[in-house]
mmCIF file with all atom_site columns, C-alpha atoms in Angstrom:
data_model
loop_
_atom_site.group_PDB
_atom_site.id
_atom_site.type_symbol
_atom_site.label_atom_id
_atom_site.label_alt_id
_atom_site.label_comp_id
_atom_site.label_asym_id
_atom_site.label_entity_id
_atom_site.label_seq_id
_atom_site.pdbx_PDB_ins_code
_atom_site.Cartn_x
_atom_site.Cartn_y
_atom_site.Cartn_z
_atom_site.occupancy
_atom_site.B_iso_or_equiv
_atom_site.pdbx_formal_charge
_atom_site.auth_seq_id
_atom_site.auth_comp_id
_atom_site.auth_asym_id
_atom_site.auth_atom_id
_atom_site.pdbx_PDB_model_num
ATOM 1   C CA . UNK B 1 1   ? -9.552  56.523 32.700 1.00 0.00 ? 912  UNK B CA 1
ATOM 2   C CA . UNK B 1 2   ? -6.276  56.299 34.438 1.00 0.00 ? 913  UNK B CA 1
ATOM 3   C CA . UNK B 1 3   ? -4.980  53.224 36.763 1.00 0.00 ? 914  UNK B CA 1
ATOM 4   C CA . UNK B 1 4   ? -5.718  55.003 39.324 1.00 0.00 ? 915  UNK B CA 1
ATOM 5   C CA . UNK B 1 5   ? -9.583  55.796 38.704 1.00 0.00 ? 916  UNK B CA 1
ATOM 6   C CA . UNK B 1 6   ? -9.387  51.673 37.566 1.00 0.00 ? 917  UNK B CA 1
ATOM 7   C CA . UNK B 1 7   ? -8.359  50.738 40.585 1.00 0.00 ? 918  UNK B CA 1
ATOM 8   C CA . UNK B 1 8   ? -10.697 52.777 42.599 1.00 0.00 ? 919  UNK B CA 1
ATOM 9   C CA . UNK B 1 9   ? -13.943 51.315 40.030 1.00 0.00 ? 920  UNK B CA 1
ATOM 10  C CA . UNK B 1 10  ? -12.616 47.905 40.959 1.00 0.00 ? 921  UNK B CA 1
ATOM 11  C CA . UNK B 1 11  ? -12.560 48.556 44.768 1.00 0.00 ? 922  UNK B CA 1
ATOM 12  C CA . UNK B 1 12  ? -16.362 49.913 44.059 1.00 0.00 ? 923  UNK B CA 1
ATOM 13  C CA . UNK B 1 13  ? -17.048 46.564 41.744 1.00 0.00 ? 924  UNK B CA 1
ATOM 14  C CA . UNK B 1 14  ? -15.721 44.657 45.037 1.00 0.00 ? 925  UNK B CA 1
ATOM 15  C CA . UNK B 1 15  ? -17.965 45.828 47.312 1.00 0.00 ? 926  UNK B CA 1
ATOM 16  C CA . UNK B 1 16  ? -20.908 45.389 45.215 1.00 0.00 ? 927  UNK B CA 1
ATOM 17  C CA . UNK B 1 17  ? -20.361 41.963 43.898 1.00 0.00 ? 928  UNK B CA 1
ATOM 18  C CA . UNK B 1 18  ? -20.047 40.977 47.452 1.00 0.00 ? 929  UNK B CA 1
ATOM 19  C CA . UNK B 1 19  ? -23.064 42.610 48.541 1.00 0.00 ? 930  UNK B CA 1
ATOM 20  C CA . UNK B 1 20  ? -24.786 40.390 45.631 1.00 0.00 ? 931  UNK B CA 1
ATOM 21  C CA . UNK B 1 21  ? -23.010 37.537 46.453 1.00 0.00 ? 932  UNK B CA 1
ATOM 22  C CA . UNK B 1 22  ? -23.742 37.675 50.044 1.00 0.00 ? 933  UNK B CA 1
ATOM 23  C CA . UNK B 1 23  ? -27.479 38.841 49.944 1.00 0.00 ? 934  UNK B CA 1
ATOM 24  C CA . UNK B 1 24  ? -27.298 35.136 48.178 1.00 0.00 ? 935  UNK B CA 1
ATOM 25  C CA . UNK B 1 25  ? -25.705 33.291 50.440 1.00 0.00 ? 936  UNK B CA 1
ATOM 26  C CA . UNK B 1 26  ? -27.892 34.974 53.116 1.00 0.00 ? 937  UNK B CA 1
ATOM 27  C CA . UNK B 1 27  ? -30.980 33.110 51.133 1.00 0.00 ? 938  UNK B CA 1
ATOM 28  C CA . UNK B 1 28  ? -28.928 29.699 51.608 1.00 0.00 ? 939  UNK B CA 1
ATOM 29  C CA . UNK B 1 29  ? -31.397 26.746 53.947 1.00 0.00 ? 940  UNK B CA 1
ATOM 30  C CA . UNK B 1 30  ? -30.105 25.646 56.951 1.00 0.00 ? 941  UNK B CA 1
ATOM 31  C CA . UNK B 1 31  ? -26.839 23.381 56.623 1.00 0.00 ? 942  UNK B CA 1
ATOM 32  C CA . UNK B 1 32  ? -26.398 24.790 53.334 1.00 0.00 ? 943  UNK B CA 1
ATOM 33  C CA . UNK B 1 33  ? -23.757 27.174 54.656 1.00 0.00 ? 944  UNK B CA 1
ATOM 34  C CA . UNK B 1 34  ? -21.649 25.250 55.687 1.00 0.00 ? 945  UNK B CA 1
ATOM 35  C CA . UNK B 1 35  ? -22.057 21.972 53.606 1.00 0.00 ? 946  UNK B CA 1
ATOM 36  C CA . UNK B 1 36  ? -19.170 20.425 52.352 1.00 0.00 ? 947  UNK B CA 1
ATOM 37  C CA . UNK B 1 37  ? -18.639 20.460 48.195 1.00 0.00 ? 948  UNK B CA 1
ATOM 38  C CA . UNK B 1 38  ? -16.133 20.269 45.902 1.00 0.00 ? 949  UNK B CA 1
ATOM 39  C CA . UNK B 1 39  ? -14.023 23.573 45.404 1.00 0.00 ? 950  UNK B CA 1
ATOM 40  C CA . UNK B 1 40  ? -10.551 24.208 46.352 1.00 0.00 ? 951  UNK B CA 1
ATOM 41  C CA . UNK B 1 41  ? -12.072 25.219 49.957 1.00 0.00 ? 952  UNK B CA 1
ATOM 42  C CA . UNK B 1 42  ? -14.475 22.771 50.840 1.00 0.00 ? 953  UNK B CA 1
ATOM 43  C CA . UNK B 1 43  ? -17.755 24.530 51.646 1.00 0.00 ? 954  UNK B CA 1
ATOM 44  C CA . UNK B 1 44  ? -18.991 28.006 51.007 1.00 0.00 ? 955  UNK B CA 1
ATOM 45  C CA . UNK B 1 45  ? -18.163 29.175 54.514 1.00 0.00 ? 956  UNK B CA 1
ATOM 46  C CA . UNK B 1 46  ? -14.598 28.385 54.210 1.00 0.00 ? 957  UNK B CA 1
ATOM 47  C CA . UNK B 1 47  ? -13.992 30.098 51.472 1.00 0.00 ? 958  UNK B CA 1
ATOM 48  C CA . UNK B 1 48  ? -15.757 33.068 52.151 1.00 0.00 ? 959  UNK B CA 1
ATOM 49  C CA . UNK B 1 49  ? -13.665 33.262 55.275 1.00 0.00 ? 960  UNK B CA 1
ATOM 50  C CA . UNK B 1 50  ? -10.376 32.809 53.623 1.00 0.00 ? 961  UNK B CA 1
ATOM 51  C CA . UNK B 1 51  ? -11.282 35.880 50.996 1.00 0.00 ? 962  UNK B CA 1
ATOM 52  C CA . UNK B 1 52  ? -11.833 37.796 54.482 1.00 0.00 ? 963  UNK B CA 1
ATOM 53  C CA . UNK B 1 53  ? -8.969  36.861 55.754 1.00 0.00 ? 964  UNK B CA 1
ATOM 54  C CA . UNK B 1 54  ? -6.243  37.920 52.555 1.00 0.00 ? 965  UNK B CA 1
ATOM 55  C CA . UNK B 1 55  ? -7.967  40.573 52.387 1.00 0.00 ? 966  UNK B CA 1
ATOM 56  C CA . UNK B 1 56  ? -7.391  42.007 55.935 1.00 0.00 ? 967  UNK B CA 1
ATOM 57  C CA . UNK B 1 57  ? -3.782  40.549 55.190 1.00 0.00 ? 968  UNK B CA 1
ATOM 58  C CA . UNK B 1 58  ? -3.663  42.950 52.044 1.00 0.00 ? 969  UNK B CA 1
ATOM 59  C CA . UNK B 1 59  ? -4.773  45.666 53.833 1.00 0.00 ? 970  UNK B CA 1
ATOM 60  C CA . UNK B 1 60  ? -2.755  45.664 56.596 1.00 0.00 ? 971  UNK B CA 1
ATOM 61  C CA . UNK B 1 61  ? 0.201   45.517 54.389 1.00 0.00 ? 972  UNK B CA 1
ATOM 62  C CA . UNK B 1 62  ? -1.167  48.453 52.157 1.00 0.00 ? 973  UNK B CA 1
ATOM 63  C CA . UNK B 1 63  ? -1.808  50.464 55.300 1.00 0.00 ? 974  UNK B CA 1
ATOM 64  C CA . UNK B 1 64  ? 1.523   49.172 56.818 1.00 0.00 ? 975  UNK B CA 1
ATOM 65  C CA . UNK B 1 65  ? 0.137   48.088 60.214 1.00 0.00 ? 976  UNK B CA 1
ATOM 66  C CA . UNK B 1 66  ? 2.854   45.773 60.618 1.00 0.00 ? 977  UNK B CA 1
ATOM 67  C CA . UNK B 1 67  ? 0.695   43.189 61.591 1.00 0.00 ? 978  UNK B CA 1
ATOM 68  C CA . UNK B 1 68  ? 1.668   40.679 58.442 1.00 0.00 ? 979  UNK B CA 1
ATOM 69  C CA . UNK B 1 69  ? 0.982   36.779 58.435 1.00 0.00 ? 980  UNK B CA 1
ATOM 70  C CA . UNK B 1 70  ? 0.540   37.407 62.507 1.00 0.00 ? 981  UNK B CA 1
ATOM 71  C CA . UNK B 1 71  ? -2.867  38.560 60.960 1.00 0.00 ? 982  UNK B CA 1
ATOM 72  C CA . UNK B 1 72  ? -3.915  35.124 60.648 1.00 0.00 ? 983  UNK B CA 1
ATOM 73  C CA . UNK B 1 73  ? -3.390  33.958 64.084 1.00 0.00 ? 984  UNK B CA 1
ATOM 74  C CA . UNK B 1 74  ? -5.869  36.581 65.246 1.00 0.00 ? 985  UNK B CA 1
ATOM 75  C CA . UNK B 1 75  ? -8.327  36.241 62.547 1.00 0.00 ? 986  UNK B CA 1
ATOM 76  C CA . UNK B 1 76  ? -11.187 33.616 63.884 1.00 0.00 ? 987  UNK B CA 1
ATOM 77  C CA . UNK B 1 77  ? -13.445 32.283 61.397 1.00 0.00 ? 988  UNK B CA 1
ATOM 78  C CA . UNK B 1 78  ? -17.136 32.802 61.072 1.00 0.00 ? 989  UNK B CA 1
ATOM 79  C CA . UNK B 1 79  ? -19.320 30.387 61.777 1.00 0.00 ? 990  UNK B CA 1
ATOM 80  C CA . UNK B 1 80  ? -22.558 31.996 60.727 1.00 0.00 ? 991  UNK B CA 1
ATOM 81  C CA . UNK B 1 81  ? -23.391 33.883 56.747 1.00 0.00 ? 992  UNK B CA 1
ATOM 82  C CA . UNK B 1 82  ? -24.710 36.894 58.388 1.00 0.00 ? 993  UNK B CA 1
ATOM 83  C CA . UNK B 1 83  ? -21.307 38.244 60.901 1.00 0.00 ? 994  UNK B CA 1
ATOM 84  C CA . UNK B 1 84  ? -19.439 37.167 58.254 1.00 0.00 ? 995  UNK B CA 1
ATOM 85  C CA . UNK B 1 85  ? -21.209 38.871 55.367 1.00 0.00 ? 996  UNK B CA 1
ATOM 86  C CA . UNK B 1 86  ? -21.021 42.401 57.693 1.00 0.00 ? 997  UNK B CA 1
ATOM 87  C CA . UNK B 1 87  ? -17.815 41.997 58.380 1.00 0.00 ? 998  UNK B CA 1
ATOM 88  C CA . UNK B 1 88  ? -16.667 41.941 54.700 1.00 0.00 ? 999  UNK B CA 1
ATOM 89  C CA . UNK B 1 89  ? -19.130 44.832 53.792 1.00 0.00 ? 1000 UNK B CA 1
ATOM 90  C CA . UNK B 1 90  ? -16.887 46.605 56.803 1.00 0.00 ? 1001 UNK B CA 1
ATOM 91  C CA . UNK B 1 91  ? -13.620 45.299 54.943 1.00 0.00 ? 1002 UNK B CA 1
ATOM 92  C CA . UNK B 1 92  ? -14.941 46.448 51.603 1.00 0.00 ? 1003 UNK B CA 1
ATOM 93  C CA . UNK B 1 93  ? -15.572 50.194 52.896 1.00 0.00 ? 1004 UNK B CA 1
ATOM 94  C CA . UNK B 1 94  ? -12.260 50.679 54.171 1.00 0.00 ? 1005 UNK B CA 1
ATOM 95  C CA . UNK B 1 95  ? -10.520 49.166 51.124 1.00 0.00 ? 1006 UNK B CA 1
ATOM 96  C CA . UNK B 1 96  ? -13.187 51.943 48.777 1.00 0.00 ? 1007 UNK B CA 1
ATOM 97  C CA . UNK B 1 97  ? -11.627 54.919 51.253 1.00 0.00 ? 1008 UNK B CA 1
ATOM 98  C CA . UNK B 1 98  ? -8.251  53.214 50.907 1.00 0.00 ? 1009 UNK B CA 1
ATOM 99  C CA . UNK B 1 99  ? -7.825  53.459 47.435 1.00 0.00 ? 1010 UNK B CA 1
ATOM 100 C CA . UNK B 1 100 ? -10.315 57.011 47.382 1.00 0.00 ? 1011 UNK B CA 1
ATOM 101 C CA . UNK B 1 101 ? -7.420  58.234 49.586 1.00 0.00 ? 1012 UNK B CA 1
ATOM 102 C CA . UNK B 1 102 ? -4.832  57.050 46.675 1.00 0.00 ? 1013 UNK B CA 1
ATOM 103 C CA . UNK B 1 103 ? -2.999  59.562 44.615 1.00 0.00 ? 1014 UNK B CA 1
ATOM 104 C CA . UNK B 1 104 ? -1.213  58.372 40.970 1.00 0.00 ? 1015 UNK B CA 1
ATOM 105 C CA . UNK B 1 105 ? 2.299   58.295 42.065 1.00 0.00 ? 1016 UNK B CA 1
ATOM 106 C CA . UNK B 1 106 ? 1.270   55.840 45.244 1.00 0.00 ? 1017 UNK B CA 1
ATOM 107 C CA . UNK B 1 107 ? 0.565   52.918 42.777 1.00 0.00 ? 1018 UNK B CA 1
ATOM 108 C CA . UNK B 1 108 ? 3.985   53.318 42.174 1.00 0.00 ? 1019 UNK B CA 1
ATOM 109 C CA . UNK B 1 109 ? 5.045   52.919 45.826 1.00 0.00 ? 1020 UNK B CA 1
ATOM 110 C CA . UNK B 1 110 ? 6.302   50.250 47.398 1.00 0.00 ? 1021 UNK B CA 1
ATOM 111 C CA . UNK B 1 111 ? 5.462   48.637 50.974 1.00 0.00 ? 1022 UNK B CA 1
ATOM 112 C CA . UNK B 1 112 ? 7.232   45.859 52.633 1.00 0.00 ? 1023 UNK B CA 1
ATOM 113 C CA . UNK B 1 113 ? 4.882   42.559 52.602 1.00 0.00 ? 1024 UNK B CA 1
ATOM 114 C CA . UNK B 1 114 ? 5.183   39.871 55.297 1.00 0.00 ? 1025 UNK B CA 1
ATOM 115 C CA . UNK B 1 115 ? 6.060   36.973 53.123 1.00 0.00 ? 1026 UNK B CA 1
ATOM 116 C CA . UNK B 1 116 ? 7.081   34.370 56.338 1.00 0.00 ? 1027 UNK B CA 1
ATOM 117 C CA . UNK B 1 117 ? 9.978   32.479 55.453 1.00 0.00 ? 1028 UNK B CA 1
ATOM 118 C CA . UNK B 1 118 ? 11.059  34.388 52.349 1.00 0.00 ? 1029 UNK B CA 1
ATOM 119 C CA . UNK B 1 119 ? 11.021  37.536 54.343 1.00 0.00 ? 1030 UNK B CA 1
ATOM 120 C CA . UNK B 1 120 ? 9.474   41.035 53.814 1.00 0.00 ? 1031 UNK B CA 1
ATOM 121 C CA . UNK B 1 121 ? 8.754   41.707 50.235 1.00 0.00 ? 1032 UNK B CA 1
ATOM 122 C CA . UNK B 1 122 ? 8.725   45.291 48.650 1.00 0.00 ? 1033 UNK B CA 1
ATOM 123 C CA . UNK B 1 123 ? 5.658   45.552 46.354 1.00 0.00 ? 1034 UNK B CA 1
ATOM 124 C CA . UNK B 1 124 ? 3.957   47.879 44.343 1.00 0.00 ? 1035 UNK B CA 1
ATOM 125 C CA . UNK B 1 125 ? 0.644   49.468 45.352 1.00 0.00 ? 1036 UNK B CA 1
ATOM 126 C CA . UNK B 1 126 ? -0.750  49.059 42.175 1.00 0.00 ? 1037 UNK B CA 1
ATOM 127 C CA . UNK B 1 127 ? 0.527   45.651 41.693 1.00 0.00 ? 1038 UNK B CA 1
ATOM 128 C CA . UNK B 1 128 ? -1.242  44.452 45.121 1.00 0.00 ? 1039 UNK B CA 1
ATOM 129 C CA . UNK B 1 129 ? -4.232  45.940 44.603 1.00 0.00 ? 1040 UNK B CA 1
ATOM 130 C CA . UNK B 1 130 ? -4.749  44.628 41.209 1.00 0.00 ? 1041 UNK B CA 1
ATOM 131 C CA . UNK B 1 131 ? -3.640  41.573 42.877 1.00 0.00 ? 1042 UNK B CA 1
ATOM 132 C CA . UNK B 1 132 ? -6.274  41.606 45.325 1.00 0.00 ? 1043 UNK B CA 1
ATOM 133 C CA . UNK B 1 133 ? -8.823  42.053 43.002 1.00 0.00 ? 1044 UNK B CA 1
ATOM 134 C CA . UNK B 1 134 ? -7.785  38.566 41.319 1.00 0.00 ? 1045 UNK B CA 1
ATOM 135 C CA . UNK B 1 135 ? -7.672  36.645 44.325 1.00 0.00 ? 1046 UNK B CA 1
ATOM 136 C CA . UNK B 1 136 ? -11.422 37.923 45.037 1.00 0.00 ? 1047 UNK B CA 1
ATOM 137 C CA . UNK B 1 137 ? -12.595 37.642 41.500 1.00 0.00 ? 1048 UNK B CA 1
ATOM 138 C CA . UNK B 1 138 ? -11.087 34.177 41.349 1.00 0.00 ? 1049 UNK B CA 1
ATOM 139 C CA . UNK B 1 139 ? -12.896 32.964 44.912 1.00 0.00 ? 1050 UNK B CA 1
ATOM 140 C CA . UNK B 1 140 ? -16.767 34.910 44.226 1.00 0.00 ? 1051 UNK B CA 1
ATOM 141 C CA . UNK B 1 141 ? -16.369 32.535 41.748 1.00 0.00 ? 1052 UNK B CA 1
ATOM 142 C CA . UNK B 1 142 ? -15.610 29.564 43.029 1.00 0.00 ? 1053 UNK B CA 1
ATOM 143 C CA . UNK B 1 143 ? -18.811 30.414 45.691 1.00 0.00 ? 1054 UNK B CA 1
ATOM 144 C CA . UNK B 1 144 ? -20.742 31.046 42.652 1.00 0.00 ? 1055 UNK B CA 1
ATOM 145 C CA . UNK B 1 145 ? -20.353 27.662 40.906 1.00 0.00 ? 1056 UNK B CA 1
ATOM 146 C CA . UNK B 1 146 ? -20.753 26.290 44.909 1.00 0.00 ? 1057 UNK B CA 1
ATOM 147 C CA . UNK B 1 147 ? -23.795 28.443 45.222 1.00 0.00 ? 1058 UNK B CA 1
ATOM 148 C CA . UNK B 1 148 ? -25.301 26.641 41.264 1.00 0.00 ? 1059 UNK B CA 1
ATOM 149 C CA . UNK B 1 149 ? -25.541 23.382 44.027 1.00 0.00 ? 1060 UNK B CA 1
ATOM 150 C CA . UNK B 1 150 ? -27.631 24.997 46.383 1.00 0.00 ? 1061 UNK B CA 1
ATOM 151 C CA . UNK B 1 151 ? -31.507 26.366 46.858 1.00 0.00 ? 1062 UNK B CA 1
ATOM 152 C CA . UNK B 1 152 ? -30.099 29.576 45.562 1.00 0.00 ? 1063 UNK B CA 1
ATOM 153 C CA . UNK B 1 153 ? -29.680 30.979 42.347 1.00 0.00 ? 1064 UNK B CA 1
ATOM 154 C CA . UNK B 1 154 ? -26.140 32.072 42.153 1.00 0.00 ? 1065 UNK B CA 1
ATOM 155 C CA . UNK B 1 155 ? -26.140 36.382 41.400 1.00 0.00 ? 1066 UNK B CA 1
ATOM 156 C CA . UNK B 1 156 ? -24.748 37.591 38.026 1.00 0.00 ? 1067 UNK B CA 1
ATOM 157 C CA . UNK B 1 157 ? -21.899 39.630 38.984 1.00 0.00 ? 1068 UNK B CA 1
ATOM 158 C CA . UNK B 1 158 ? -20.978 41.384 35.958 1.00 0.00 ? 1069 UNK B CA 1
ATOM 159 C CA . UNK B 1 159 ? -22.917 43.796 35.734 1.00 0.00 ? 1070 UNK B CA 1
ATOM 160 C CA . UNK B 1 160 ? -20.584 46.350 36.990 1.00 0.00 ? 1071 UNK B CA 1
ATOM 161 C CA . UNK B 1 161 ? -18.275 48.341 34.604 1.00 0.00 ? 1072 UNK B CA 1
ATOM 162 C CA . UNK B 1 162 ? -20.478 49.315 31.579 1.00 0.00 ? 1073 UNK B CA 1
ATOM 163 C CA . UNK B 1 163 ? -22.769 51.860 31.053 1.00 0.00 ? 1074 UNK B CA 1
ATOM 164 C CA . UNK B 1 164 ? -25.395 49.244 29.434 1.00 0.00 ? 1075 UNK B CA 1
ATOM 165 C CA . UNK B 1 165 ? -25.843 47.368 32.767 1.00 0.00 ? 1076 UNK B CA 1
ATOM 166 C CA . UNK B 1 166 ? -26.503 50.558 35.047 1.00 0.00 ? 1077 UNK B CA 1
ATOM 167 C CA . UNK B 1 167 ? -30.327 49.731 34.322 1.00 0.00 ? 1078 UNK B CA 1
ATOM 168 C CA . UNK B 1 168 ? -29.431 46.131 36.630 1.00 0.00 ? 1079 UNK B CA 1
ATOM 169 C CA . UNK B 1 169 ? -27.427 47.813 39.279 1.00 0.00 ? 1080 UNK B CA 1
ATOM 170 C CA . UNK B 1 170 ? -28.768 51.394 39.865 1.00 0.00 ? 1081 UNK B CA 1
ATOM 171 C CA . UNK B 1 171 ? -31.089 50.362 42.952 1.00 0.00 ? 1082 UNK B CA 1
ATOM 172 C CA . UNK B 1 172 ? -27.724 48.531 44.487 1.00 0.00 ? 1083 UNK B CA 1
ATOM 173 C CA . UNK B 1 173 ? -25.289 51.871 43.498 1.00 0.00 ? 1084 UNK B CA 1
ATOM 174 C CA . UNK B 1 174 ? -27.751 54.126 45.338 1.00 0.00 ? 1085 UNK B CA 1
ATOM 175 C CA . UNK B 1 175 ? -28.502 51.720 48.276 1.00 0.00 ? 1086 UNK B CA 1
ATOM 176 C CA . UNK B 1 176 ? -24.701 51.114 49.096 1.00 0.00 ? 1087 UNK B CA 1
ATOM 177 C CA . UNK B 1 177 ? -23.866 54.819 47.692 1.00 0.00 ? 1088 UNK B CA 1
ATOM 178 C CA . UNK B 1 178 ? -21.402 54.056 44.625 1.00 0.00 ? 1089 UNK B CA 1
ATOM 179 C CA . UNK B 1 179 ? -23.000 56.883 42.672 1.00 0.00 ? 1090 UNK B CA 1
#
Protein backbone atom coordinates (compact mmCIF):
# COMPACT_ATOMS: atom_id res chain seq x y z
CA UNK A 1 0.00 0.00 0.00
CA UNK A 2 1.13 3.42 -0.92
CA UNK A 3 0.60 6.81 1.26
CA UNK A 4 -1.82 7.55 -0.71
CA UNK A 5 -4.18 4.35 -0.37
CA UNK A 6 -3.01 4.94 3.70
CA UNK A 7 -4.34 7.99 3.79
CA UNK A 8 -7.53 7.23 2.08
CA UNK A 9 -7.96 3.77 4.75
CA UNK A 10 -7.47 6.32 7.49
CA UNK A 11 -10.14 8.79 6.18
CA UNK A 12 -12.42 5.39 5.97
CA UNK A 13 -11.10 4.36 9.74
CA UNK A 14 -12.35 8.09 10.63
CA UNK A 15 -15.61 7.83 9.68
CA UNK A 16 -16.21 4.59 11.21
CA UNK A 17 -14.70 5.08 14.57
CA UNK A 18 -16.91 8.04 14.79
CA UNK A 19 -19.91 6.31 13.81
CA UNK A 20 -18.98 3.85 16.87
CA UNK A 21 -18.13 6.45 18.99
CA UNK A 22 -21.17 8.41 18.40
CA UNK A 23 -23.82 5.54 18.25
CA UNK A 24 -22.25 5.56 22.05
CA UNK A 25 -22.59 8.73 22.99
CA UNK A 26 -26.12 8.63 21.47
CA UNK A 27 -26.82 5.80 24.37
CA UNK A 28 -25.50 8.51 27.01
CA UNK A 29 -28.73 9.41 30.03
CA UNK A 30 -29.85 12.67 30.21
CA UNK A 31 -27.16 15.27 31.60
CA UNK A 32 -24.63 12.86 30.74
CA UNK A 33 -23.81 14.78 27.57
CA UNK A 34 -22.92 17.46 28.68
CA UNK A 35 -21.57 16.75 32.27
CA UNK A 36 -18.55 18.24 33.24
CA UNK A 37 -15.26 15.71 33.82
CA UNK A 38 -11.86 15.82 33.78
CA UNK A 39 -10.20 15.86 30.19
CA UNK A 40 -8.43 18.60 28.54
CA UNK A 41 -12.09 19.79 27.32
CA UNK A 42 -14.28 19.56 30.10
CA UNK A 43 -17.28 17.44 29.11
CA UNK A 44 -17.91 15.13 26.23
CA UNK A 45 -19.84 17.74 24.28
CA UNK A 46 -17.05 20.11 24.19
CA UNK A 47 -14.80 18.09 22.89
CA UNK A 48 -16.70 16.50 20.39
CA UNK A 49 -17.41 19.97 19.12
CA UNK A 50 -13.89 21.13 19.02
CA UNK A 51 -12.87 17.78 16.80
CA UNK A 52 -15.81 19.25 14.49
CA UNK A 53 -14.61 22.29 14.43
CA UNK A 54 -10.49 21.54 13.31
CA UNK A 55 -11.75 19.49 11.25
CA UNK A 56 -13.90 21.89 9.10
CA UNK A 57 -10.73 24.18 9.71
CA UNK A 58 -8.58 21.35 7.96
CA UNK A 59 -10.78 21.04 5.34
CA UNK A 60 -11.28 24.27 4.34
CA UNK A 61 -7.62 24.73 4.13
CA UNK A 62 -7.20 21.40 2.08
CA UNK A 63 -9.97 22.54 -0.23
CA UNK A 64 -8.59 26.16 -0.12
CA UNK A 65 -11.89 27.93 0.66
CA UNK A 66 -10.11 30.70 2.10
CA UNK A 67 -12.18 30.74 4.93
CA UNK A 68 -9.14 29.96 7.63
CA UNK A 69 -9.40 30.69 11.52
CA UNK A 70 -12.60 33.03 10.30
CA UNK A 71 -14.01 29.37 10.34
CA UNK A 72 -14.34 29.51 13.93
CA UNK A 73 -16.31 32.59 14.29
CA UNK A 74 -19.03 30.97 12.22
CA UNK A 75 -18.87 27.59 13.64
CA UNK A 76 -21.69 27.44 16.62
CA UNK A 77 -21.48 24.65 18.90
CA UNK A 78 -23.91 21.84 19.40
CA UNK A 79 -25.82 21.63 22.12
CA UNK A 80 -27.48 18.29 21.59
CA UNK A 81 -25.40 14.42 20.72
CA UNK A 82 -27.66 13.78 17.89
CA UNK A 83 -27.07 17.34 15.30
CA UNK A 84 -23.83 17.06 16.33
CA UNK A 85 -23.16 13.39 15.67
CA UNK A 86 -24.86 14.04 11.85
CA UNK A 87 -23.03 16.74 11.31
CA UNK A 88 -19.64 14.97 11.73
CA UNK A 89 -20.92 11.85 9.76
CA UNK A 90 -21.53 14.86 6.97
CA UNK A 91 -17.83 16.12 7.72
CA UNK A 92 -16.50 12.59 7.56
CA UNK A 93 -18.07 11.93 3.92
CA UNK A 94 -16.63 14.84 2.40
CA UNK A 95 -13.17 14.33 3.95
CA UNK A 96 -13.58 10.12 2.40
CA UNK A 97 -14.38 11.95 -1.27
CA UNK A 98 -11.63 14.44 -0.44
CA UNK A 99 -8.91 12.25 -0.16
CA UNK A 100 -10.85 9.50 -2.90
CA UNK A 101 -10.40 12.55 -5.18
CA UNK A 102 -6.46 12.59 -4.19
CA UNK A 103 -3.85 11.61 -6.67
CA UNK A 104 0.04 10.62 -5.34
CA UNK A 105 1.78 13.71 -6.35
CA UNK A 106 -1.04 15.97 -4.32
CA UNK A 107 0.35 14.69 -0.92
CA UNK A 108 3.18 16.40 -2.06
CA UNK A 109 1.40 19.74 -2.60
CA UNK A 110 1.35 22.46 -0.66
CA UNK A 111 -1.66 24.87 0.45
CA UNK A 112 -1.41 28.02 2.35
CA UNK A 113 -2.87 27.46 6.08
CA UNK A 114 -4.39 30.34 8.08
CA UNK A 115 -2.08 30.29 11.00
CA UNK A 116 -3.45 33.97 12.65
CA UNK A 117 -0.66 35.84 13.87
CA UNK A 118 2.17 33.82 12.34
CA UNK A 119 0.57 34.22 9.00
CA UNK A 120 -0.36 31.77 6.16
CA UNK A 121 1.59 28.63 6.34
CA UNK A 122 2.48 26.42 3.22
CA UNK A 123 1.89 22.74 4.16
CA UNK A 124 1.95 19.53 2.73
CA UNK A 125 -1.20 17.57 1.88
CA UNK A 126 0.06 14.59 3.18
CA UNK A 127 1.50 16.13 6.19
CA UNK A 128 -2.10 17.70 7.16
CA UNK A 129 -3.95 14.93 6.59
CA UNK A 130 -1.86 12.64 8.58
CA UNK A 131 -2.07 15.45 10.91
CA UNK A 132 -5.66 15.41 11.10
CA UNK A 133 -5.87 11.99 11.74
CA UNK A 134 -3.75 12.57 15.09
CA UNK A 135 -5.67 15.31 16.35
CA UNK A 136 -8.91 12.95 15.95
CA UNK A 137 -7.25 9.82 17.15
CA UNK A 138 -5.87 11.76 20.09
CA UNK A 139 -9.59 13.41 21.06
CA UNK A 140 -11.97 9.80 20.31
CA UNK A 141 -9.82 9.07 22.91
CA UNK A 142 -10.01 11.36 25.32
CA UNK A 143 -14.20 10.84 24.84
CA UNK A 144 -13.48 7.28 25.27
CA UNK A 145 -11.79 7.36 28.70
CA UNK A 146 -14.80 10.28 29.39
CA UNK A 147 -17.30 7.85 28.06
CA UNK A 148 -15.50 4.67 30.86
CA UNK A 149 -17.42 7.41 33.52
CA UNK A 150 -20.65 7.18 32.09
CA UNK A 151 -23.82 4.55 31.68
CA UNK A 152 -22.09 3.60 28.51
CA UNK A 153 -19.62 1.23 27.64
CA UNK A 154 -17.03 3.09 25.75
CA UNK A 155 -16.75 1.26 21.78
CA UNK A 156 -13.46 -0.53 20.88
CA UNK A 157 -12.22 1.38 18.05
CA UNK A 158 -9.55 -0.64 16.70
CA UNK A 159 -10.91 -2.80 14.93
CA UNK A 160 -10.27 -1.18 11.69
CA UNK A 161 -7.07 -1.92 9.64
CA UNK A 162 -6.58 -5.75 9.81
CA UNK A 163 -7.99 -8.39 8.06
CA UNK A 164 -8.57 -10.44 11.50
CA UNK A 165 -11.12 -7.86 12.80
CA UNK A 166 -13.37 -7.68 9.53
CA UNK A 167 -15.53 -10.44 11.41
CA UNK A 168 -16.31 -7.16 14.19
CA UNK A 169 -16.83 -4.53 11.61
CA UNK A 170 -18.40 -6.09 8.44
CA UNK A 171 -22.15 -5.17 9.46
CA UNK A 172 -20.73 -1.34 10.07
CA UNK A 173 -18.49 -1.44 6.46
CA UNK A 174 -21.66 -2.47 4.61
CA UNK A 175 -24.12 -0.20 6.56
CA UNK A 176 -21.95 3.04 6.03
CA UNK A 177 -20.59 1.49 2.55
CA UNK A 178 -16.64 1.22 3.20
CA UNK A 179 -16.57 -2.04 1.27
Amino acid sequence: MDLLGHLQRMARNNLWSNDRLYRAVLELQPGEFEAERTSFFPSIRETLNHVLLVDLFYLDMLEQKGVGRAIGTCFKPFADAQSLAEAQAEFDRQLVAFCDGLEAGDLDRRVPTDRGDAGMILERIGDLLAHLFLHDIHHRGQVHAMLAGTSVEPPQLDEFLLDYDLRFRREEIERLDLG
